PDB file of N, CA and C in Angstrom:
ATOM      1  N   MET A   1      25.401 -17.268 -20.697  1.00 79.00           N
ATOM      2  CA  MET A   1      26.344 -17.367 -19.627  1.00 79.00           C
ATOM      3  C   MET A   1      27.705 -17.719 -20.201  1.00 79.00           C
ATOM      4  N   ASN A   2      28.748 -17.190 -19.599  1.00 81.00           N
ATOM      5  CA  ASN A   2      30.095 -17.576 -20.002  1.00 81.00           C
ATOM      6  C   ASN A   2      30.973 -17.751 -18.771  1.00 81.00           C
ATOM      7  N   ILE A   3      32.244 -17.919 -19.004  1.00 89.00           N
ATOM      8  CA  ILE A   3      33.155 -18.226 -17.908  1.00 89.00           C
ATOM      9  C   ILE A   3      33.180 -17.124 -16.855  1.00 89.00           C
ATOM     10  N   SER A   4      33.043 -15.871 -17.253  1.00 92.00           N
ATOM     11  CA  SER A   4      33.059 -14.788 -16.263  1.00 92.00           C
ATOM     12  C   SER A   4      31.883 -14.910 -15.300  1.00 92.00           C
ATOM     13  N   ASP A   5      30.735 -15.357 -15.792  1.00 95.00           N
ATOM     14  CA  ASP A   5      29.579 -15.590 -14.918  1.00 95.00           C
ATOM     15  C   ASP A   5      29.868 -16.727 -13.942  1.00 95.00           C
ATOM     16  N   ALA A   6      30.468 -17.790 -14.433  1.00 95.00           N
ATOM     17  CA  ALA A   6      30.779 -18.943 -13.576  1.00 95.00           C
ATOM     18  C   ALA A   6      31.810 -18.573 -12.516  1.00 95.00           C
ATOM     19  N   VAL A   7      32.837 -17.842 -12.909  1.00 96.00           N
ATOM     20  CA  VAL A   7      33.871 -17.429 -11.949  1.00 96.00           C
ATOM     21  C   VAL A   7      33.269 -16.535 -10.874  1.00 96.00           C
ATOM     22  N   LYS A   8      32.412 -15.623 -11.259  1.00 97.00           N
ATOM     23  CA  LYS A   8      31.747 -14.741 -10.278  1.00 97.00           C
ATOM     24  C   LYS A   8      30.966 -15.575  -9.273  1.00 97.00           C
ATOM     25  N   ALA A   9      30.235 -16.570  -9.750  1.00 97.00           N
ATOM     26  CA  ALA A   9      29.455 -17.436  -8.858  1.00 97.00           C
ATOM     27  C   ALA A   9      30.365 -18.193  -7.894  1.00 97.00           C
ATOM     28  N   ILE A  10      31.483 -18.670  -8.385  1.00 97.00           N
ATOM     29  CA  ILE A  10      32.423 -19.407  -7.532  1.00 97.00           C
ATOM     30  C   ILE A  10      32.946 -18.503  -6.422  1.00 97.00           C
ATOM     31  N   PHE A  11      33.351 -17.292  -6.772  1.00 97.00           N
ATOM     32  CA  PHE A  11      33.863 -16.374  -5.755  1.00 97.00           C
ATOM     33  C   PHE A  11      32.789 -15.991  -4.737  1.00 97.00           C
ATOM     34  N   LEU A  12      31.556 -15.791  -5.198  1.00 97.00           N
ATOM     35  CA  LEU A  12      30.467 -15.494  -4.263  1.00 97.00           C
ATOM     36  C   LEU A  12      30.249 -16.653  -3.298  1.00 97.00           C
ATOM     37  N   ALA A  13      30.330 -17.880  -3.811  1.00 97.00           N
ATOM     38  CA  ALA A  13      30.159 -19.060  -2.954  1.00 97.00           C
ATOM     39  C   ALA A  13      31.307 -19.162  -1.955  1.00 97.00           C
ATOM     40  N   LEU A  14      32.521 -18.879  -2.382  1.00 97.00           N
ATOM     41  CA  LEU A  14      33.674 -18.943  -1.487  1.00 97.00           C
ATOM     42  C   LEU A  14      33.596 -17.904  -0.373  1.00 97.00           C
ATOM     43  N   GLU A  15      32.995 -16.771  -0.688  1.00 97.00           N
ATOM     44  CA  GLU A  15      32.904 -15.663   0.270  1.00 97.00           C
ATOM     45  C   GLU A  15      31.711 -15.785   1.215  1.00 97.00           C
ATOM     46  N   SER A  16      30.808 -16.709   0.946  1.00 96.00           N
ATOM     47  CA  SER A  16      29.581 -16.835   1.732  1.00 96.00           C
ATOM     48  C   SER A  16      29.671 -18.015   2.699  1.00 96.00           C
ATOM     49  N   SER A  17      29.551 -17.733   3.986  1.00 94.00           N
ATOM     50  CA  SER A  17      29.555 -18.826   4.964  1.00 94.00           C
ATOM     51  C   SER A  17      28.293 -19.679   4.830  1.00 94.00           C
ATOM     52  N   ASP A  18      27.211 -19.106   4.352  1.00 94.00           N
ATOM     53  CA  ASP A  18      25.967 -19.861   4.143  1.00 94.00           C
ATOM     54  C   ASP A  18      26.100 -20.889   3.021  1.00 94.00           C
ATOM     55  N   ALA A  19      27.052 -20.675   2.109  1.00 96.00           N
ATOM     56  CA  ALA A  19      27.209 -21.564   0.956  1.00 96.00           C
ATOM     57  C   ALA A  19      28.063 -22.785   1.271  1.00 96.00           C
ATOM     58  N   ASN A  20      28.665 -22.819   2.432  1.00 95.00           N
ATOM     59  CA  ASN A  20      29.552 -23.920   2.796  1.00 95.00           C
ATOM     60  C   ASN A  20      28.812 -25.258   2.726  1.00 95.00           C
ATOM     61  N   GLY A  21      29.299 -26.166   1.871  1.00 95.00           N
ATOM     62  CA  GLY A  21      28.695 -27.486   1.721  1.00 95.00           C
ATOM     63  C   GLY A  21      27.491 -27.533   0.801  1.00 95.00           C
ATOM     64  N   GLU A  22      27.069 -26.404   0.290  1.00 97.00           N
ATOM     65  CA  GLU A  22      25.900 -26.362  -0.602  1.00 97.00           C
ATOM     66  C   GLU A  22      26.302 -26.668  -2.038  1.00 97.00           C
ATOM     67  N   ILE A  23      25.347 -27.117  -2.814  1.00 97.00           N
ATOM     68  CA  ILE A  23      25.536 -27.378  -4.236  1.00 97.00           C
ATOM     69  C   ILE A  23      24.651 -26.403  -5.007  1.00 97.00           C
ATOM     70  N   PHE A  24      25.236 -25.738  -6.008  1.00 97.00           N
ATOM     71  CA  PHE A  24      24.511 -24.752  -6.798  1.00 97.00           C
ATOM     72  C   PHE A  24      24.557 -25.109  -8.273  1.00 97.00           C
ATOM     73  N   ASN A  25      23.457 -24.857  -8.971  1.00 97.00           N
ATOM     74  CA  ASN A  25      23.448 -24.916 -10.427  1.00 97.00           C
ATOM     75  C   ASN A  25      23.862 -23.537 -10.922  1.00 97.00           C
ATOM     76  N   ILE A  26      24.943 -23.492 -11.685  1.00 96.00           N
ATOM     77  CA  ILE A  26      25.419 -22.242 -12.253  1.00 96.00           C
ATOM     78  C   ILE A  26      25.232 -22.356 -13.763  1.00 96.00           C
ATOM     79  N   ALA A  27      24.249 -21.653 -14.261  1.00 94.00           N
ATOM     80  CA  ALA A  27      23.873 -21.758 -15.666  1.00 94.00           C
ATOM     81  C   ALA A  27      23.022 -20.553 -16.029  1.00 94.00           C
ATOM     82  N   SER A  28      22.488 -20.562 -17.228  1.00 92.00           N
ATOM     83  CA  SER A  28      21.657 -19.440 -17.662  1.00 92.00           C
ATOM     84  C   SER A  28      20.287 -19.449 -17.004  1.00 92.00           C
ATOM     85  N   GLY A  29      19.794 -20.643 -16.673  1.00 92.00           N
ATOM     86  CA  GLY A  29      18.452 -20.749 -16.121  1.00 92.00           C
ATOM     87  C   GLY A  29      17.371 -20.776 -17.189  1.00 92.00           C
ATOM     88  N   ASN A  30      17.778 -20.754 -18.457  1.00 91.00           N
ATOM     89  CA  ASN A  30      16.826 -20.780 -19.574  1.00 91.00           C
ATOM     90  C   ASN A  30      16.926 -22.120 -20.298  1.00 91.00           C
ATOM     91  N   ALA A  31      15.780 -22.720 -20.564  1.00 90.00           N
ATOM     92  CA  ALA A  31      15.772 -23.971 -21.321  1.00 90.00           C
ATOM     93  C   ALA A  31      16.187 -23.688 -22.758  1.00 90.00           C
ATOM     94  N   VAL A  32      17.023 -24.572 -23.297  1.00 89.00           N
ATOM     95  CA  VAL A  32      17.469 -24.421 -24.680  1.00 89.00           C
ATOM     96  C   VAL A  32      17.653 -25.819 -25.271  1.00 89.00           C
ATOM     97  N   SER A  33      17.186 -25.991 -26.493  1.00 87.00           N
ATOM     98  CA  SER A  33      17.353 -27.300 -27.127  1.00 87.00           C
ATOM     99  C   SER A  33      18.780 -27.435 -27.651  1.00 87.00           C
ATOM    100  N   ILE A  34      19.260 -28.649 -27.643  1.00 85.00           N
ATOM    101  CA  ILE A  34      20.602 -28.921 -28.145  1.00 85.00           C
ATOM    102  C   ILE A  34      20.684 -28.533 -29.622  1.00 85.00           C
ATOM    103  N   LYS A  35      19.625 -28.827 -30.365  1.00 90.00           N
ATOM    104  CA  LYS A  35      19.595 -28.485 -31.790  1.00 90.00           C
ATOM    105  C   LYS A  35      19.731 -26.981 -31.995  1.00 90.00           C
ATOM    106  N   SER A  36      19.068 -26.172 -31.167  1.00 92.00           N
ATOM    107  CA  SER A  36      19.164 -24.719 -31.348  1.00 92.00           C
ATOM    108  C   SER A  36      20.564 -24.202 -31.038  1.00 92.00           C
ATOM    109  N   VAL A  37      21.253 -24.819 -30.074  1.00 93.00           N
ATOM    110  CA  VAL A  37      22.637 -24.425 -29.781  1.00 93.00           C
ATOM    111  C   VAL A  37      23.522 -24.744 -30.979  1.00 93.00           C
ATOM    112  N   ILE A  38      23.354 -25.931 -31.541  1.00 95.00           N
ATOM    113  CA  ILE A  38      24.135 -26.323 -32.717  1.00 95.00           C
ATOM    114  C   ILE A  38      23.870 -25.366 -33.877  1.00 95.00           C
ATOM    115  N   GLU A  39      22.607 -25.028 -34.093  1.00 96.00           N
ATOM    116  CA  GLU A  39      22.259 -24.113 -35.181  1.00 96.00           C
ATOM    117  C   GLU A  39      22.868 -22.728 -34.968  1.00 96.00           C
ATOM    118  N   LYS A  40      22.906 -22.248 -33.721  1.00 97.00           N
ATOM    119  CA  LYS A  40      23.534 -20.949 -33.429  1.00 97.00           C
ATOM    120  C   LYS A  40      25.029 -20.991 -33.727  1.00 97.00           C
ATOM    121  N   ILE A  41      25.672 -22.071 -33.342  1.00 97.00           N
ATOM    122  CA  ILE A  41      27.111 -22.205 -33.587  1.00 97.00           C
ATOM    123  C   ILE A  41      27.391 -22.231 -35.085  1.00 97.00           C
ATOM    124  N   ILE A  42      26.615 -22.986 -35.837  1.00 97.00           N
ATOM    125  CA  ILE A  42      26.785 -23.050 -37.293  1.00 97.00           C
ATOM    126  C   ILE A  42      26.631 -21.661 -37.894  1.00 97.00           C
ATOM    127  N   PHE A  43      25.635 -20.924 -37.464  1.00 97.00           N
ATOM    128  CA  PHE A  43      25.419 -19.570 -37.971  1.00 97.00           C
ATOM    129  C   PHE A  43      26.617 -18.685 -37.652  1.00 97.00           C
ATOM    130  N   LEU A  44      27.120 -18.772 -36.424  1.00 97.00           N
ATOM    131  CA  LEU A  44      28.217 -17.899 -35.999  1.00 97.00           C
ATOM    132  C   LEU A  44      29.550 -18.224 -36.664  1.00 97.00           C
ATOM    133  N   ILE A  45      29.816 -19.509 -36.915  1.00 96.00           N
ATOM    134  CA  ILE A  45      31.092 -19.865 -37.536  1.00 96.00           C
ATOM    135  C   ILE A  45      30.996 -19.962 -39.058  1.00 96.00           C
ATOM    136  N   GLY A  46      29.763 -19.987 -39.565  1.00 96.00           N
ATOM    137  CA  GLY A  46      29.569 -19.981 -41.008  1.00 96.00           C
ATOM    138  C   GLY A  46      29.871 -21.293 -41.705  1.00 96.00           C
ATOM    139  N   LYS A  47      29.864 -22.383 -40.948  1.00 96.00           N
ATOM    140  CA  LYS A  47      30.077 -23.678 -41.596  1.00 96.00           C
ATOM    141  C   LYS A  47      29.533 -24.790 -40.715  1.00 96.00           C
ATOM    142  N   GLY A  48      29.411 -25.965 -41.337  1.00 96.00           N
ATOM    143  CA  GLY A  48      28.883 -27.132 -40.633  1.00 96.00           C
ATOM    144  C   GLY A  48      27.551 -27.549 -41.213  1.00 96.00           C
ATOM    145  N   ARG A  49      27.364 -28.853 -41.319  1.00 95.00           N
ATOM    146  CA  ARG A  49      26.102 -29.398 -41.837  1.00 95.00           C
ATOM    147  C   ARG A  49      25.743 -30.634 -41.037  1.00 95.00           C
ATOM    148  N   PRO A  50      25.248 -30.461 -39.836  1.00 95.00           N
ATOM    149  CA  PRO A  50      24.874 -31.639 -39.050  1.00 95.00           C
ATOM    150  C   PRO A  50      23.723 -32.381 -39.727  1.00 95.00           C
ATOM    151  N   GLU A  51      23.683 -33.652 -39.510  1.00 94.00           N
ATOM    152  CA  GLU A  51      22.632 -34.484 -40.089  1.00 94.00           C
ATOM    153  C   GLU A  51      21.647 -34.849 -38.984  1.00 94.00           C
ATOM    154  N   PHE A  52      20.825 -33.882 -38.625  1.00 91.00           N
ATOM    155  CA  PHE A  52      19.845 -34.099 -37.567  1.00 91.00           C
ATOM    156  C   PHE A  52      18.918 -35.242 -37.938  1.00 91.00           C
ATOM    157  N   GLY A  53      18.688 -36.140 -37.006  1.00 88.00           N
ATOM    158  CA  GLY A  53      17.737 -37.219 -37.198  1.00 88.00           C
ATOM    159  C   GLY A  53      18.287 -38.483 -37.841  1.00 88.00           C
ATOM    160  N   THR A  54      19.556 -38.496 -38.213  1.00 93.00           N
ATOM    161  CA  THR A  54      20.090 -39.704 -38.854  1.00 93.00           C
ATOM    162  C   THR A  54      20.376 -40.814 -37.848  1.00 93.00           C
ATOM    163  N   ILE A  55      20.553 -40.451 -36.608  1.00 91.00           N
ATOM    164  CA  ILE A  55      20.748 -41.430 -35.537  1.00 91.00           C
ATOM    165  C   ILE A  55      19.554 -41.315 -34.598  1.00 91.00           C
ATOM    166  N   GLY A  56      18.942 -42.419 -34.282  1.00 89.00           N
ATOM    167  CA  GLY A  56      17.761 -42.399 -33.423  1.00 89.00           C
ATOM    168  C   GLY A  56      18.073 -41.934 -32.004  1.00 89.00           C
ATOM    169  N   TYR A  57      17.069 -41.416 -31.351  1.00 87.00           N
ATOM    170  CA  TYR A  57      17.217 -40.977 -29.963  1.00 87.00           C
ATOM    171  C   TYR A  57      17.288 -42.179 -29.039  1.00 87.00           C
ATOM    172  N   ARG A  58      18.066 -42.043 -27.983  1.00 91.00           N
ATOM    173  CA  ARG A  58      18.142 -43.079 -26.962  1.00 91.00           C
ATOM    174  C   ARG A  58      17.011 -42.875 -25.960  1.00 91.00           C
ATOM    175  N   GLN A  59      16.572 -43.944 -25.356  1.00 91.00           N
ATOM    176  CA  GLN A  59      15.529 -43.843 -24.342  1.00 91.00           C
ATOM    177  C   GLN A  59      16.018 -42.951 -23.206  1.00 91.00           C
ATOM    178  N   GLY A  60      15.199 -41.974 -22.831  1.00 90.00           N
ATOM    179  CA  GLY A  60      15.530 -41.066 -21.735  1.00 90.00           C
ATOM    180  C   GLY A  60      16.499 -39.955 -22.115  1.00 90.00           C
ATOM    181  N   GLU A  61      16.818 -39.808 -23.394  1.00 86.00           N
ATOM    182  CA  GLU A  61      17.771 -38.781 -23.828  1.00 86.00           C
ATOM    183  C   GLU A  61      17.192 -37.380 -23.610  1.00 86.00           C
ATOM    184  N   ASN A  62      18.032 -36.480 -23.122  1.00 82.00           N
ATOM    185  CA  ASN A  62      17.601 -35.095 -22.911  1.00 82.00           C
ATOM    186  C   ASN A  62      17.383 -34.399 -24.244  1.00 82.00           C
ATOM    187  N   MET A  63      16.268 -33.711 -24.357  1.00 77.00           N
ATOM    188  CA  MET A  63      15.989 -32.947 -25.566  1.00 77.00           C
ATOM    189  C   MET A  63      16.176 -31.459 -25.319  1.00 77.00           C
ATOM    190  N   GLU A  64      16.238 -31.090 -24.069  1.00 75.00           N
ATOM    191  CA  GLU A  64      16.504 -29.704 -23.678  1.00 75.00           C
ATOM    192  C   GLU A  64      17.420 -29.725 -22.466  1.00 75.00           C
ATOM    193  N   LEU A  65      18.209 -28.685 -22.358  1.00 73.00           N
ATOM    194  CA  LEU A  65      19.053 -28.526 -21.185  1.00 73.00           C
ATOM    195  C   LEU A  65      18.512 -27.366 -20.370  1.00 73.00           C
ATOM    196  N   TYR A  66      18.370 -27.578 -19.080  1.00 85.00           N
ATOM    197  CA  TYR A  66      17.842 -26.529 -18.216  1.00 85.00           C
ATOM    198  C   TYR A  66      18.348 -26.763 -16.805  1.00 85.00           C
ATOM    199  N   ALA A  67      18.909 -25.736 -16.223  1.00 93.00           N
ATOM    200  CA  ALA A  67      19.355 -25.818 -14.833  1.00 93.00           C
ATOM    201  C   ALA A  67      18.555 -24.812 -14.006  1.00 93.00           C
ATOM    202  N   GLU A  68      18.001 -25.272 -12.935  1.00 96.00           N
ATOM    203  CA  GLU A  68      17.250 -24.420 -12.010  1.00 96.00           C
ATOM    204  C   GLU A  68      18.269 -23.629 -11.185  1.00 96.00           C
ATOM    205  N   ILE A  69      18.289 -22.299 -11.322  1.00 97.00           N
ATOM    206  CA  ILE A  69      19.322 -21.488 -10.680  1.00 97.00           C
ATOM    207  C   ILE A  69      18.796 -20.620  -9.537  1.00 97.00           C
ATOM    208  N   SER A  70      17.575 -20.867  -9.093  1.00 97.00           N
ATOM    209  CA  SER A  70      17.001 -20.004  -8.056  1.00 97.00           C
ATOM    210  C   SER A  70      17.790 -20.062  -6.749  1.00 97.00           C
ATOM    211  N   LYS A  71      18.379 -21.202  -6.436  1.00 98.00           N
ATOM    212  CA  LYS A  71      19.167 -21.311  -5.201  1.00 98.00           C
ATOM    213  C   LYS A  71      20.383 -20.376  -5.269  1.00 98.00           C
ATOM    214  N   ALA A  72      21.072 -20.346  -6.398  1.00 97.00           N
ATOM    215  CA  ALA A  72      22.217 -19.441  -6.561  1.00 97.00           C
ATOM    216  C   ALA A  72      21.769 -17.989  -6.509  1.00 97.00           C
ATOM    217  N   LYS A  73      20.626 -17.702  -7.108  1.00 97.00           N
ATOM    218  CA  LYS A  73      20.093 -16.340  -7.063  1.00 97.00           C
ATOM    219  C   LYS A  73      19.778 -15.926  -5.631  1.00 97.00           C
ATOM    220  N   ASP A  74      19.127 -16.810  -4.885  1.00 97.00           N
ATOM    221  CA  ASP A  74      18.711 -16.491  -3.518  1.00 97.00           C
ATOM    222  C   ASP A  74      19.886 -16.437  -2.542  1.00 97.00           C
ATOM    223  N   MET A  75      20.700 -17.474  -2.526  1.00 97.00           N
ATOM    224  CA  MET A  75      21.755 -17.568  -1.521  1.00 97.00           C
ATOM    225  C   MET A  75      22.992 -16.735  -1.863  1.00 97.00           C
ATOM    226  N   LEU A  76      23.336 -16.670  -3.136  1.00 98.00           N
ATOM    227  CA  LEU A  76      24.551 -15.960  -3.535  1.00 98.00           C
ATOM    228  C   LEU A  76      24.276 -14.570  -4.091  1.00 98.00           C
ATOM    229  N   LYS A  77      23.000 -14.282  -4.313  1.00 97.00           N
ATOM    230  CA  LYS A  77      22.617 -13.025  -4.983  1.00 97.00           C
ATOM    231  C   LYS A  77      23.319 -12.933  -6.339  1.00 97.00           C
ATOM    232  N   TRP A  78      23.337 -14.070  -7.048  1.00 98.00           N
ATOM    233  CA  TRP A  78      24.018 -14.191  -8.335  1.00 98.00           C
ATOM    234  C   TRP A  78      23.013 -14.447  -9.438  1.00 98.00           C
ATOM    235  N   GLU A  79      23.301 -13.922 -10.597  1.00 96.00           N
ATOM    236  CA  GLU A  79      22.606 -14.320 -11.807  1.00 96.00           C
ATOM    237  C   GLU A  79      23.504 -14.060 -12.999  1.00 96.00           C
ATOM    238  N   PRO A  80      23.329 -14.803 -14.080  1.00 96.00           N
ATOM    239  CA  PRO A  80      24.213 -14.639 -15.231  1.00 96.00           C
ATOM    240  C   PRO A  80      24.015 -13.281 -15.893  1.00 96.00           C
ATOM    241  N   LYS A  81      25.094 -12.741 -16.411  1.00 96.00           N
ATOM    242  CA  LYS A  81      25.049 -11.445 -17.101  1.00 96.00           C
ATOM    243  C   LYS A  81      25.171 -11.598 -18.612  1.00 96.00           C
ATOM    244  N   VAL A  82      25.705 -12.730 -19.053  1.00 95.00           N
ATOM    245  CA  VAL A  82      25.968 -12.954 -20.477  1.00 95.00           C
ATOM    246  C   VAL A  82      24.983 -14.000 -21.003  1.00 95.00           C
ATOM    247  N   ASP A  83      24.246 -13.658 -22.077  1.00 93.00           N
ATOM    248  CA  ASP A  83      23.295 -14.625 -22.624  1.00 93.00           C
ATOM    249  C   ASP A  83      24.012 -15.652 -23.512  1.00 93.00           C
ATOM    250  N   LEU A  84      23.286 -16.666 -23.925  1.00 92.00           N
ATOM    251  CA  LEU A  84      23.861 -17.777 -24.685  1.00 92.00           C
ATOM    252  C   LEU A  84      24.578 -17.300 -25.939  1.00 92.00           C
ATOM    253  N   GLU A  85      23.933 -16.480 -26.733  1.00 93.00           N
ATOM    254  CA  GLU A  85      24.541 -16.068 -28.003  1.00 93.00           C
ATOM    255  C   GLU A  85      25.830 -15.284 -27.770  1.00 93.00           C
ATOM    256  N   GLU A  86      25.816 -14.351 -26.832  1.00 94.00           N
ATOM    257  CA  GLU A  86      27.031 -13.578 -26.541  1.00 94.00           C
ATOM    258  C   GLU A  86      28.123 -14.492 -25.993  1.00 94.00           C
ATOM    259  N   GLY A  87      27.758 -15.456 -25.170  1.00 93.00           N
ATOM    260  CA  GLY A  87      28.731 -16.415 -24.661  1.00 93.00           C
ATOM    261  C   GLY A  87      29.351 -17.236 -25.777  1.00 93.00           C
ATOM    262  N   LEU A  88      28.538 -17.654 -26.739  1.00 95.00           N
ATOM    263  CA  LEU A  88      29.059 -18.389 -27.894  1.00 95.00           C
ATOM    264  C   LEU A  88      29.980 -17.521 -28.731  1.00 95.00           C
ATOM    265  N   VAL A  89      29.585 -16.273 -28.962  1.00 95.00           N
ATOM    266  CA  VAL A  89      30.420 -15.339 -29.733  1.00 95.00           C
ATOM    267  C   VAL A  89      31.786 -15.192 -29.067  1.00 95.00           C
ATOM    268  N   ARG A  90      31.793 -14.988 -27.757  1.00 93.00           N
ATOM    269  CA  ARG A  90      33.057 -14.820 -27.035  1.00 93.00           C
ATOM    270  C   ARG A  90      33.904 -16.089 -27.069  1.00 93.00           C
ATOM    271  N   THR A  91      33.258 -17.244 -26.905  1.00 93.00           N
ATOM    272  CA  THR A  91      33.987 -18.514 -26.922  1.00 93.00           C
ATOM    273  C   THR A  91      34.601 -18.771 -28.292  1.00 93.00           C
ATOM    274  N   ILE A  92      33.829 -18.561 -29.331  1.00 95.00           N
ATOM    275  CA  ILE A  92      34.320 -18.776 -30.683  1.00 95.00           C
ATOM    276  C   ILE A  92      35.478 -17.823 -30.991  1.00 95.00           C
ATOM    277  N   ALA A  93      35.336 -16.561 -30.614  1.00 94.00           N
ATOM    278  CA  ALA A  93      36.412 -15.583 -30.841  1.00 94.00           C
ATOM    279  C   ALA A  93      37.685 -16.002 -30.104  1.00 94.00           C
ATOM    280  N   SER A  94      37.535 -16.492 -28.894  1.00 91.00           N
ATOM    281  CA  SER A  94      38.681 -16.940 -28.111  1.00 91.00           C
ATOM    282  C   SER A  94      39.374 -18.123 -28.790  1.00 91.00           C
ATOM    283  N   LEU A  95      38.602 -19.058 -29.290  1.00 91.00           N
ATOM    284  CA  LEU A  95      39.172 -20.230 -29.972  1.00 91.00           C
ATOM    285  C   LEU A  95      39.814 -19.860 -31.295  1.00 91.00           C
ATOM    286  N   GLN A  96      39.243 -18.896 -31.989  1.00 89.00           N
ATOM    287  CA  GLN A  96      39.808 -18.475 -33.267  1.00 89.00           C
ATOM    288  C   GLN A  96      41.149 -17.760 -33.085  1.00 89.00           C
ATOM    289  N   LYS A  97      41.334 -17.100 -31.945  1.00 86.00           N
ATOM    290  CA  LYS A  97      42.611 -16.438 -31.653  1.00 86.00           C
ATOM    291  C   LYS A  97      43.730 -17.448 -31.502  1.00 86.00           C
ATOM    292  N   LYS A  98      43.393 -18.663 -31.077  1.00 77.00           N
ATOM    293  CA  LYS A  98      44.396 -19.705 -30.852  1.00 77.00           C
ATOM    294  C   LYS A  98      44.867 -20.337 -32.149  1.00 77.00           C
ATOM    295  N   ASP A  99      44.075 -20.204 -33.214  1.00 67.00           N
ATOM    296  CA  ASP A  99      44.444 -20.818 -34.512  1.00 67.00           C
ATOM    297  C   ASP A  99      45.571 -20.083 -35.195  1.00 67.00           C
TER     298      ASP A  99
END
């Protein structure tokens, strides 16, 4: 998912009278570990050496991120078009243009 997916969801919610006052999760809908996201970013930018495991986990710390998006799919007829890797590629390219 990337910003274009989020913007589309926002406009669909604004255009829908059924969405008035509702709260939606706008995300990929796929569980992904934080470590795997970091590893993808390192691969894509070609640098970085995180020290996984050097700091202990906090009680109740999330090990995966996951947003249930069925409400957005049902009420807004929305779903993400851009997967995580493509979203990261686009974000990184956008940031590199600013350098």
